[in-house]
PDB file of C-alpha atoms and ligand atoms in Angstrom:
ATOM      1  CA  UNK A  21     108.451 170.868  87.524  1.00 80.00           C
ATOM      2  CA  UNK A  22     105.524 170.685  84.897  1.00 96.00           C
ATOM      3  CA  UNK A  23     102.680 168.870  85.520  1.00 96.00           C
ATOM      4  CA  UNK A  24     102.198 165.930  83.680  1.00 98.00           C
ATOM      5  CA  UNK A  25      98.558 165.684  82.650  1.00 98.00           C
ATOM      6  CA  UNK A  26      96.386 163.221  81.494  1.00 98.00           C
ATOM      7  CA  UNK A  27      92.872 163.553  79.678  1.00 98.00           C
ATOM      8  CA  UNK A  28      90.462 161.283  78.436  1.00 98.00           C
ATOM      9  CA  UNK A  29      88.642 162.200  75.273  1.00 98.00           C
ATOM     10  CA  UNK A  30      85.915 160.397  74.583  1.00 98.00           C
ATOM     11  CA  UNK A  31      84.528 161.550  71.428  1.00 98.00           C
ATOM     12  CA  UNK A  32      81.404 160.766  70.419  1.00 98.00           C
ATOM     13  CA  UNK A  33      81.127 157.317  72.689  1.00 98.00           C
ATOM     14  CA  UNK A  34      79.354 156.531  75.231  1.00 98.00           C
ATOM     15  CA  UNK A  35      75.505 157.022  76.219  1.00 98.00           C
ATOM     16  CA  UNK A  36      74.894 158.637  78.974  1.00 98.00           C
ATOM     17  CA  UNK A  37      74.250 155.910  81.335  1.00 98.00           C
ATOM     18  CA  UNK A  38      77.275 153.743  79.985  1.00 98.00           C
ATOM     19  CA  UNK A  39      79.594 157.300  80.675  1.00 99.00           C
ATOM     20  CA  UNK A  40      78.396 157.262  84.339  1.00 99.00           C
ATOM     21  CA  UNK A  41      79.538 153.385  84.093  1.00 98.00           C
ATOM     22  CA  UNK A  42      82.824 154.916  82.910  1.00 99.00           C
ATOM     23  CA  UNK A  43      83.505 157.446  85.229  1.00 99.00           C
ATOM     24  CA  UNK A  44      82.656 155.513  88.133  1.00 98.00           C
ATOM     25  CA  UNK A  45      85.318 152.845  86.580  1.00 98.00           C
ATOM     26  CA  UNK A  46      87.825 155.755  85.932  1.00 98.00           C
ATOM     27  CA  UNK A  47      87.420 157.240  89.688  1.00 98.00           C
ATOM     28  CA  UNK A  48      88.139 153.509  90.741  1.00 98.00           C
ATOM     29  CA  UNK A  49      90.737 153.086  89.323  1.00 98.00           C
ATOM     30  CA  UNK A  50      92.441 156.369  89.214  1.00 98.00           C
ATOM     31  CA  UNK A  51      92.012 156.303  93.344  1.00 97.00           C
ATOM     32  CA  UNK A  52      95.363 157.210  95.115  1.00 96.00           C
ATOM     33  CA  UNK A  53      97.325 157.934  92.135  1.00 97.00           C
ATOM     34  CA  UNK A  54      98.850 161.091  92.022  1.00 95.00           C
ATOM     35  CA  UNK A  55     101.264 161.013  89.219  1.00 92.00           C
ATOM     36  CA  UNK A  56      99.636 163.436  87.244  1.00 97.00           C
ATOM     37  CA  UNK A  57      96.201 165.332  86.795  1.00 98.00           C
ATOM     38  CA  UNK A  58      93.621 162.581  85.580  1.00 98.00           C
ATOM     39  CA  UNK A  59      90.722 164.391  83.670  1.00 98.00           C
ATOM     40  CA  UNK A  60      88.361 162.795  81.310  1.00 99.00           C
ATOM     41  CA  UNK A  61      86.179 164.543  78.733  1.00 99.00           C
ATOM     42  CA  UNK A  62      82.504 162.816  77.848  1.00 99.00           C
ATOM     43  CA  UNK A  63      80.405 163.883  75.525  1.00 98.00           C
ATOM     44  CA  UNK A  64      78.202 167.302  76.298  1.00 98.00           C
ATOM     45  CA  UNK A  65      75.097 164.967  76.954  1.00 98.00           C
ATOM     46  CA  UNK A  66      76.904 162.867  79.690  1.00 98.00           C
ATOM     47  CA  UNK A  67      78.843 165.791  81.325  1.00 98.00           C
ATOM     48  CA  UNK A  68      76.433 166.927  84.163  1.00 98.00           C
ATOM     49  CA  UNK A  69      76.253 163.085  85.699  1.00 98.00           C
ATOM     50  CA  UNK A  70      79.609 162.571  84.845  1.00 99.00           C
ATOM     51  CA  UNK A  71      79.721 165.385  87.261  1.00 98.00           C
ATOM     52  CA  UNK A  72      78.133 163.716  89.815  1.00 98.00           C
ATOM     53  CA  UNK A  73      80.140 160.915  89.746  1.00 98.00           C
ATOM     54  CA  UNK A  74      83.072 162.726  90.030  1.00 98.00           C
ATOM     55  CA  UNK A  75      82.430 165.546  92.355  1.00 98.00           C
ATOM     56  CA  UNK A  76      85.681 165.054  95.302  1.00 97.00           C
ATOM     57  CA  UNK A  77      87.197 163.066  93.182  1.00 98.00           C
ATOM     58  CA  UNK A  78      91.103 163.196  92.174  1.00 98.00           C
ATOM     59  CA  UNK A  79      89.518 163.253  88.311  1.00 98.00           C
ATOM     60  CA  UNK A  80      88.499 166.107  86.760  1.00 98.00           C
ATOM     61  CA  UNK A  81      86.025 166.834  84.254  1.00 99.00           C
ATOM     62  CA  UNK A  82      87.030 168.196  81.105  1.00 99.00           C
ATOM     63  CA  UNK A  83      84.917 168.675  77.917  1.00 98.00           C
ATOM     64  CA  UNK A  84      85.315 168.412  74.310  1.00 98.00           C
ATOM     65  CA  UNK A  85      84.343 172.106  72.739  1.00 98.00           C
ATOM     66  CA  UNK A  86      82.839 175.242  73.686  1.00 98.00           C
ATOM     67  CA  UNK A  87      81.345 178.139  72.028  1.00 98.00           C
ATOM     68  CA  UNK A  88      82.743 181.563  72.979  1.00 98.00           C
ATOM     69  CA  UNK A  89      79.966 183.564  73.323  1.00 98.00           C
ATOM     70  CA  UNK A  90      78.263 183.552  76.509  1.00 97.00           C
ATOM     71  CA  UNK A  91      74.596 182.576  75.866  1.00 97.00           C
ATOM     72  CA  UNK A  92      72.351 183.561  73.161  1.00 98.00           C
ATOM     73  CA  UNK A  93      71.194 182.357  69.997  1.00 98.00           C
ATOM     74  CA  UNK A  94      73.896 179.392  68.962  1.00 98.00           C
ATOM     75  CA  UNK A  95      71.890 176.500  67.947  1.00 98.00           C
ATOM     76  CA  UNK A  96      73.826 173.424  69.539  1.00 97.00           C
ATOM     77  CA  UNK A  97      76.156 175.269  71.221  1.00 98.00           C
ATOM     78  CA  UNK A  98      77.043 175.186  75.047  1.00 98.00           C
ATOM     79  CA  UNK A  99      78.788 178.074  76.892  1.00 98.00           C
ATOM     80  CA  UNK A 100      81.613 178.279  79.002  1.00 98.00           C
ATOM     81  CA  UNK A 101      79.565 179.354  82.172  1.00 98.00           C
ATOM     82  CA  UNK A 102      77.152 176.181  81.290  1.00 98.00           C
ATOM     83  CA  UNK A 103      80.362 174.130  81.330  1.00 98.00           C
ATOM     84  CA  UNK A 104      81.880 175.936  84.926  1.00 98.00           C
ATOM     85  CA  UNK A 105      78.392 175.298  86.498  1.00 98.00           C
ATOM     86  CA  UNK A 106      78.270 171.522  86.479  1.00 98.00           C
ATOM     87  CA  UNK A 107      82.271 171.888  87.699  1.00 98.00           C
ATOM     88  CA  UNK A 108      84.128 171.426  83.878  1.00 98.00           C
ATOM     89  CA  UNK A 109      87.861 172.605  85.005  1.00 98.00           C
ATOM     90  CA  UNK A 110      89.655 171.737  81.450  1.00 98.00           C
ATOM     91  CA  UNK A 111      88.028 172.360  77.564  1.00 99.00           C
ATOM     92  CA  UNK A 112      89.629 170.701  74.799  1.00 98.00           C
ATOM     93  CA  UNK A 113      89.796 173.166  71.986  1.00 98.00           C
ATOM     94  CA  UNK A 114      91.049 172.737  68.572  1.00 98.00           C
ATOM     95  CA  UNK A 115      90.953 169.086  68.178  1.00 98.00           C
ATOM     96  CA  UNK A 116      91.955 167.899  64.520  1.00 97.00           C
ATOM     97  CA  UNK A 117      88.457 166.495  64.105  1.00 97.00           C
ATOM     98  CA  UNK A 118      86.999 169.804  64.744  1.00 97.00           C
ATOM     99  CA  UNK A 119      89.559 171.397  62.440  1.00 97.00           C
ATOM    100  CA  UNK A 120      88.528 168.391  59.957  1.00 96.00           C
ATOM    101  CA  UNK A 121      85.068 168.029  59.841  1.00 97.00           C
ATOM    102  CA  UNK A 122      83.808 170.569  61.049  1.00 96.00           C
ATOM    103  CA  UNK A 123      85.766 173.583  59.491  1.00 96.00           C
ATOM    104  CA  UNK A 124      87.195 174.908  62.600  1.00 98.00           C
ATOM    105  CA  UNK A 125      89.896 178.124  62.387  1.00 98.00           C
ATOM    106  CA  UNK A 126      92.708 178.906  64.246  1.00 98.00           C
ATOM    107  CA  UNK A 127      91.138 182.173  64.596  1.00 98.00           C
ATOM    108  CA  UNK A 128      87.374 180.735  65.803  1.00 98.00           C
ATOM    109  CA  UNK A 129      89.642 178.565  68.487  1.00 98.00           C
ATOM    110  CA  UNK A 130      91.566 181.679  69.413  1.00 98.00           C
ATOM    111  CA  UNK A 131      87.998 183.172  70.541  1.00 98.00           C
ATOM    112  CA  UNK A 132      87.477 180.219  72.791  1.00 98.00           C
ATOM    113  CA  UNK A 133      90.889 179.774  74.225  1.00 98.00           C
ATOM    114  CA  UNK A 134      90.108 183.468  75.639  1.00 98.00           C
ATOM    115  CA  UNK A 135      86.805 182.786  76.552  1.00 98.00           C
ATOM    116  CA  UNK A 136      87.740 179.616  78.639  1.00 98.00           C
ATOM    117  CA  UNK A 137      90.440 181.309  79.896  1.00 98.00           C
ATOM    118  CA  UNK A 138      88.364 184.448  81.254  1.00 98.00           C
ATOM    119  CA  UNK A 139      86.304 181.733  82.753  1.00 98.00           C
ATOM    120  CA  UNK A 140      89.567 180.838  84.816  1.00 98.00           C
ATOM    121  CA  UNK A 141      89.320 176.849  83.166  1.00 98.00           C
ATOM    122  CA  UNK A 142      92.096 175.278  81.647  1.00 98.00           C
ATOM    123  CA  UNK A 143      92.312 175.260  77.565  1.00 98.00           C
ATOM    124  CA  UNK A 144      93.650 172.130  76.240  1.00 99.00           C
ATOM    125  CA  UNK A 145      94.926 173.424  72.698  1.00 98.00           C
ATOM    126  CA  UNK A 146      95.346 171.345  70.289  1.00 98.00           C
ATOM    127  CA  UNK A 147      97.532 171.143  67.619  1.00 98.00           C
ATOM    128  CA  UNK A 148      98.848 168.724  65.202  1.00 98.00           C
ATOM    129  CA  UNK A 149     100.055 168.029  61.434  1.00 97.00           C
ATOM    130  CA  UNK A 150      98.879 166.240  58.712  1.00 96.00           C
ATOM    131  CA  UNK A 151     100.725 162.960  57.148  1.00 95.00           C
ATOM    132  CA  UNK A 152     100.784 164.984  54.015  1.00 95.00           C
ATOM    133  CA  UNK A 153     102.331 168.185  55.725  1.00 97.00           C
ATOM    134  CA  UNK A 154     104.804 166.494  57.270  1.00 95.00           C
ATOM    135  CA  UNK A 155     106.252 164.819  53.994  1.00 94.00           C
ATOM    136  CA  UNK A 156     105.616 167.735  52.397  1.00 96.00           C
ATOM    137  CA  UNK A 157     108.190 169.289  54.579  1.00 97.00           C
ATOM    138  CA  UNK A 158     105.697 172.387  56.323  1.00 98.00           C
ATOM    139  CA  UNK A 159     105.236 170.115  59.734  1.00 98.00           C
ATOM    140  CA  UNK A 160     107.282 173.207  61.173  1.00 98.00           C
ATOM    141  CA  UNK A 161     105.052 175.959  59.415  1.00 98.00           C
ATOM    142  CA  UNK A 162     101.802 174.224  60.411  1.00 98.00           C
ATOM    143  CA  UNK A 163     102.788 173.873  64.288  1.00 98.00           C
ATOM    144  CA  UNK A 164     103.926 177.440  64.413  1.00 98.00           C
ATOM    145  CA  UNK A 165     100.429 178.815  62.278  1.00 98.00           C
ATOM    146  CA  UNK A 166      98.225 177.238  64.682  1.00 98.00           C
ATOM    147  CA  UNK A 167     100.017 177.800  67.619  1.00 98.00           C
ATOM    148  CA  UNK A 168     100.596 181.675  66.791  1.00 98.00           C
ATOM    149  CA  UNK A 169      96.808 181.657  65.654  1.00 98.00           C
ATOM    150  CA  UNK A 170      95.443 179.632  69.180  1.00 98.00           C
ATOM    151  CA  UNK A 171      97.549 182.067  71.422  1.00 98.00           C
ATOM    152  CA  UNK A 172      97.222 185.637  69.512  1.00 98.00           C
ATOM    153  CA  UNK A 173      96.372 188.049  72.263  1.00 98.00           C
ATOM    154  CA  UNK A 174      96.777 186.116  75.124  1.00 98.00           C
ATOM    155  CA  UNK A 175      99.208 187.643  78.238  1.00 98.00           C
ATOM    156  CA  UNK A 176     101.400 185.031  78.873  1.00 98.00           C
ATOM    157  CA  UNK A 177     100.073 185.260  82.495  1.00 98.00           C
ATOM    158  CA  UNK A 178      97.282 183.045  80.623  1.00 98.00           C
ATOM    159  CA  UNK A 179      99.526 181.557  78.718  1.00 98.00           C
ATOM    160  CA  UNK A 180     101.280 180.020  81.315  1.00 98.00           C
ATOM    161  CA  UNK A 181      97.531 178.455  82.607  1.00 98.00           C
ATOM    162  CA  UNK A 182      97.160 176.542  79.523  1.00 98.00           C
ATOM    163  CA  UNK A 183      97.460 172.764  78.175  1.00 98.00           C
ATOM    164  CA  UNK A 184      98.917 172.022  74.688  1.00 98.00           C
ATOM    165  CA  UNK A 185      98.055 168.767  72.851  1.00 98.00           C
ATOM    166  CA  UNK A 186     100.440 167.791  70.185  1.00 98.00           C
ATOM    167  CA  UNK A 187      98.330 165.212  68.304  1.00 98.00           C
ATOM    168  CA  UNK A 188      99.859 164.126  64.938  1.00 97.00           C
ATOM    169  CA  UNK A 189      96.414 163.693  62.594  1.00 96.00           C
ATOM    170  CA  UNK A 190      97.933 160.498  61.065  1.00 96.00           C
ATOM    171  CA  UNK A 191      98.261 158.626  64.671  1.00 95.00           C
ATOM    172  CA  UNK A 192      94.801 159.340  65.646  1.00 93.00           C
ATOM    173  CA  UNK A 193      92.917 156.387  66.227  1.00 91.00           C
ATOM    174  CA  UNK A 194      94.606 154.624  63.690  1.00 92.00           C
ATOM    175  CA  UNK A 195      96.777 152.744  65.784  1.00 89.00           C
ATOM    176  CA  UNK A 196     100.112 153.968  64.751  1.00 89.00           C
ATOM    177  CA  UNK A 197     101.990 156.307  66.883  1.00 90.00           C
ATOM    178  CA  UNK A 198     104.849 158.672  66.589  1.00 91.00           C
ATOM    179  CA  UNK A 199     107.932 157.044  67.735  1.00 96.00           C
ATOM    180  CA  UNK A 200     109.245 158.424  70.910  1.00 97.00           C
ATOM    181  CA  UNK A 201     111.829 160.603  69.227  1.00 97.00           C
ATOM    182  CA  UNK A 202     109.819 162.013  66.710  1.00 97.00           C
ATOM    183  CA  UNK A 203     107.205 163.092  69.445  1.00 98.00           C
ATOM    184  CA  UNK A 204     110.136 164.330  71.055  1.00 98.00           C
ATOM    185  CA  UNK A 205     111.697 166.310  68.472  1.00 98.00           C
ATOM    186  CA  UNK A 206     108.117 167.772  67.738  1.00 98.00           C
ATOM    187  CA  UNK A 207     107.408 168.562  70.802  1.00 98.00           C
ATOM    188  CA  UNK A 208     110.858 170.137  71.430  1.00 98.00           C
ATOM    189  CA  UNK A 209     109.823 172.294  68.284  1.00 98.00           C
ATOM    190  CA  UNK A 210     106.116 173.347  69.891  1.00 98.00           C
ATOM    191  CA  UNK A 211     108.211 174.556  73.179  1.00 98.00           C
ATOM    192  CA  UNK A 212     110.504 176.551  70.744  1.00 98.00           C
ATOM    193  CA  UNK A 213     107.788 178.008  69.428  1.00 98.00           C
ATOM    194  CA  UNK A 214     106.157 178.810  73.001  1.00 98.00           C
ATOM    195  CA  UNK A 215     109.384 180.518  74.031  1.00 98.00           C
ATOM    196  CA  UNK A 216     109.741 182.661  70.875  1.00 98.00           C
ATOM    197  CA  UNK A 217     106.468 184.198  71.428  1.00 98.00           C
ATOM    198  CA  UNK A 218     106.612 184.487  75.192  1.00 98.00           C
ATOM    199  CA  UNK A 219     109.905 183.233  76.971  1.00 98.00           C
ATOM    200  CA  UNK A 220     111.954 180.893  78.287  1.00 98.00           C
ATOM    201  CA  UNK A 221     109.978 180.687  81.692  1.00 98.00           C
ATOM    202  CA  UNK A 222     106.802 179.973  80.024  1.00 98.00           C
ATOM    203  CA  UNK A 223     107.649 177.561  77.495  1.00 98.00           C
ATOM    204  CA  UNK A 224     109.375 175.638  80.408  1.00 98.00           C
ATOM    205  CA  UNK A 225     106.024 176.290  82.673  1.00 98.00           C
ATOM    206  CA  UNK A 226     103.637 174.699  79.971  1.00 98.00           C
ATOM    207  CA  UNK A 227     102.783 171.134  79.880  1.00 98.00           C
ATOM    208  CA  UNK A 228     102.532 169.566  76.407  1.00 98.00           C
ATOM    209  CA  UNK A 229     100.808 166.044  75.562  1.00 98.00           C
ATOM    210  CA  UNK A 230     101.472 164.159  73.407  1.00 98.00           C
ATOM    211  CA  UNK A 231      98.264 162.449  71.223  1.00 97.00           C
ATOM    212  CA  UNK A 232      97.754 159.807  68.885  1.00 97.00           C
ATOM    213  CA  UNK A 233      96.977 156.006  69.485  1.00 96.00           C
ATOM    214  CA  UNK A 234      98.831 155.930  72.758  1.00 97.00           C
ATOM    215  CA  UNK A 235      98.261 153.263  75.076  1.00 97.00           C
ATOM    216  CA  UNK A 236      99.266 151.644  78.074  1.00 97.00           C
ATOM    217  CA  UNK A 237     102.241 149.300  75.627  1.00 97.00           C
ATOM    218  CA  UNK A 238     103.349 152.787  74.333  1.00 97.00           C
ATOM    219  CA  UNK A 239     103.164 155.352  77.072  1.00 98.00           C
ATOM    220  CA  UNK A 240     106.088 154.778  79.044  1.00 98.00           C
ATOM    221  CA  UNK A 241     108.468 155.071  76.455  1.00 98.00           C
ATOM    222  CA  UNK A 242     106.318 158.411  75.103  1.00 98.00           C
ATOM    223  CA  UNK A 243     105.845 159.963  78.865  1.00 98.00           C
ATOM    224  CA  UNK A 244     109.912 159.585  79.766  1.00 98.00           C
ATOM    225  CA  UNK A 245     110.604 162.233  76.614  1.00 98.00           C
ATOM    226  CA  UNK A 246     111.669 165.164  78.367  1.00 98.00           C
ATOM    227  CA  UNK A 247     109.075 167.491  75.980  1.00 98.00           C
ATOM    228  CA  UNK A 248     106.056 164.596  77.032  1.00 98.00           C
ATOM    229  CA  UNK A 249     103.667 166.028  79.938  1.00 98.00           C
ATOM    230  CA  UNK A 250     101.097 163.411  79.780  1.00 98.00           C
ATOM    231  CA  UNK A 251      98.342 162.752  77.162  1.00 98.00           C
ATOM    232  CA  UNK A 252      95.494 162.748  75.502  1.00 98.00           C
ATOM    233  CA  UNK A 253      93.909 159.877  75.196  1.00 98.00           C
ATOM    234  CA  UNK A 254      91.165 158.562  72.295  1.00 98.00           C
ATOM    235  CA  UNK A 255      90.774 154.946  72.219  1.00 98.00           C
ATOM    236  CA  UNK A 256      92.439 153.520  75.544  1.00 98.00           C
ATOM    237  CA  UNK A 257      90.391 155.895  77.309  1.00 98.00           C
ATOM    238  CA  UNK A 258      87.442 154.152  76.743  1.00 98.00           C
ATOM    239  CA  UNK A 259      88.217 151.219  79.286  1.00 98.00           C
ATOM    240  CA  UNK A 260      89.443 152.420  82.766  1.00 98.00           C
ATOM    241  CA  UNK A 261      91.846 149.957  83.186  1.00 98.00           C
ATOM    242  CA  UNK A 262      93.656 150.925  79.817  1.00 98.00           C
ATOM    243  CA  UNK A 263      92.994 154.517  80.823  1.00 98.00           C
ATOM    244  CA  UNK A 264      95.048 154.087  84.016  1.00 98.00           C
ATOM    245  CA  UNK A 265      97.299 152.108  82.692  1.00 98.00           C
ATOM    246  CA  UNK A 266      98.768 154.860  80.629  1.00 98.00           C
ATOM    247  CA  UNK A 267      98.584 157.561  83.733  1.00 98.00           C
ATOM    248  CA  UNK A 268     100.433 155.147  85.780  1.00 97.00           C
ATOM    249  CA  UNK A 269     103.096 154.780  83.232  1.00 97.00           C
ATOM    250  CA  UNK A 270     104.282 158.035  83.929  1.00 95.00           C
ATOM    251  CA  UNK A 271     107.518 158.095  84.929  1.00 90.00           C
TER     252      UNK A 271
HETATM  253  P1  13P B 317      93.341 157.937  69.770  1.00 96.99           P
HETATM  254  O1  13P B 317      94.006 157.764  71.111  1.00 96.99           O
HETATM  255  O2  13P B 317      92.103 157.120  69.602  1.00 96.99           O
HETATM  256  O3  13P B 317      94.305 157.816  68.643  1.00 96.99           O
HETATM  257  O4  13P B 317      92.823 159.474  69.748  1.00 96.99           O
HETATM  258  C1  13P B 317      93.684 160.475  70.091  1.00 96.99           C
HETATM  259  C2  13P B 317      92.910 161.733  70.189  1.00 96.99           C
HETATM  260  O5  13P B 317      92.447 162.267  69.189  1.00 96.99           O
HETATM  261  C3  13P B 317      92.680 162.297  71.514  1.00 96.99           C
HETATM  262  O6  13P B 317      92.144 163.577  71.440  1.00 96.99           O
END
């Protein structure tokens, strides 16, 4: 049985004192359920009393980035070991707004999907198409670049200890999602893919979210789709109740 995970990414929301408000919300809220793994990601500024507040906890803390090197000169960066100290257990890597804005390669997020997983944390990899690859017909060829590109190297020992995010770029935050089937059939594609470069075992072993503008209205239908392990979560994860209301959706 895969795990069905759900993550909260904040973004950039939240000051620091209104993400300890948050968390303490989330850790309400989230107490006694055990339908999946409940981890929410602040910002890099909020992490270490985020930290606090969630410290024996059934929520973990997860972050948004990381740099791969291990300290050094990397103005506004944050290592992995800075992250494991104040107890991060998951990294999002790869997000499309990284890829976006800020110019990040599949081969820069290969580097940190190693480094997090030498750490022994849990990558989060994201992946996800464009509206105008998939009309242009390459959604295929785009899933299979990155996800070749995040994973190259990587023992599928490791493999098997990471997250994938499939999060369509034209149903982030703009409040239209992928219909249940076509997250489905996607996400049926990115297990294809995980079992053509490791097996059959592994790309059953992996859990795979689904992204984009889901919500509590939308997640049942999304989270009963066989190739749906949880989410990750923009928007509704800025409100605990919404937050919750999607983890407890799980089937
Ligand atoms: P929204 O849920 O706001 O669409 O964001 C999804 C996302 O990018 C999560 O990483």
């Amino acid at each position: 049985m895969r795990k069905i995970v759900v993550c909260g990414n904040w973004k950039m929301n939240k000051t620091v004192s209104e993400s300890v408000q948050l968390a303490k919300e989330v850790v309400a809220a989230a107490q006694g359920v055990d339908k999946a793994v409940i981890a929410i990601a602040p910002t890099f500024l909020a992490a270490a009393k985020v930290a606090d507040v969630l410290a024996g906890t059934n929520v973990k803390l997860a972050v948004q980035d990381i740099h791969f090197a291990d300290q050094g000169a990397f103005t506004g960066k944050v290592s992995v070991d800075m992250a494991k100290d104040i107890g991060v257990e998951m990294v999002i890597l790869g997000h499309s707004e990284q890829r976006q804005y800020f110019g990040e390669t599949d081969e820069l997020i290969n580097k940190k999907v190693v480094k997090v997983l030498e750490a022994g944390l849990t990558p989060i990899v994201c992946i996800g198409e464009t509206l105008e690859e998939r009309e242009g017909g390459k959604l295929e060829d785009v899933l299979t670049t990155q996800l070749k590109g995040a994973y190259a190297g990587v023992s599928e020992a490791d493999a098997a200890k990471t997250v994938v995010a499939y999060e369509p770029v034209w149903a982030i935050g703009t409040g239209v999602t992928a219909t249940d089937e076509q997250a489905q059939d996607t996400q049926a594609y990115v297990r294809s893919v995980l079992k053509d470069l490791y097996s059959e075992a592994l790309a059953e072993s992996v859990s795979i979210q689904y992204g984009g503008s889901m919500k509590p209205g939308n997640a049942a239908g999304l989270l009963s789709q066989t190739d749906i392990d949880g989410g990750l979560i923009g928007g509704a994860s800025l409100d605990a109740e919404m937050f919750l209301g999607v983890v407890k959706a799980a089937p």
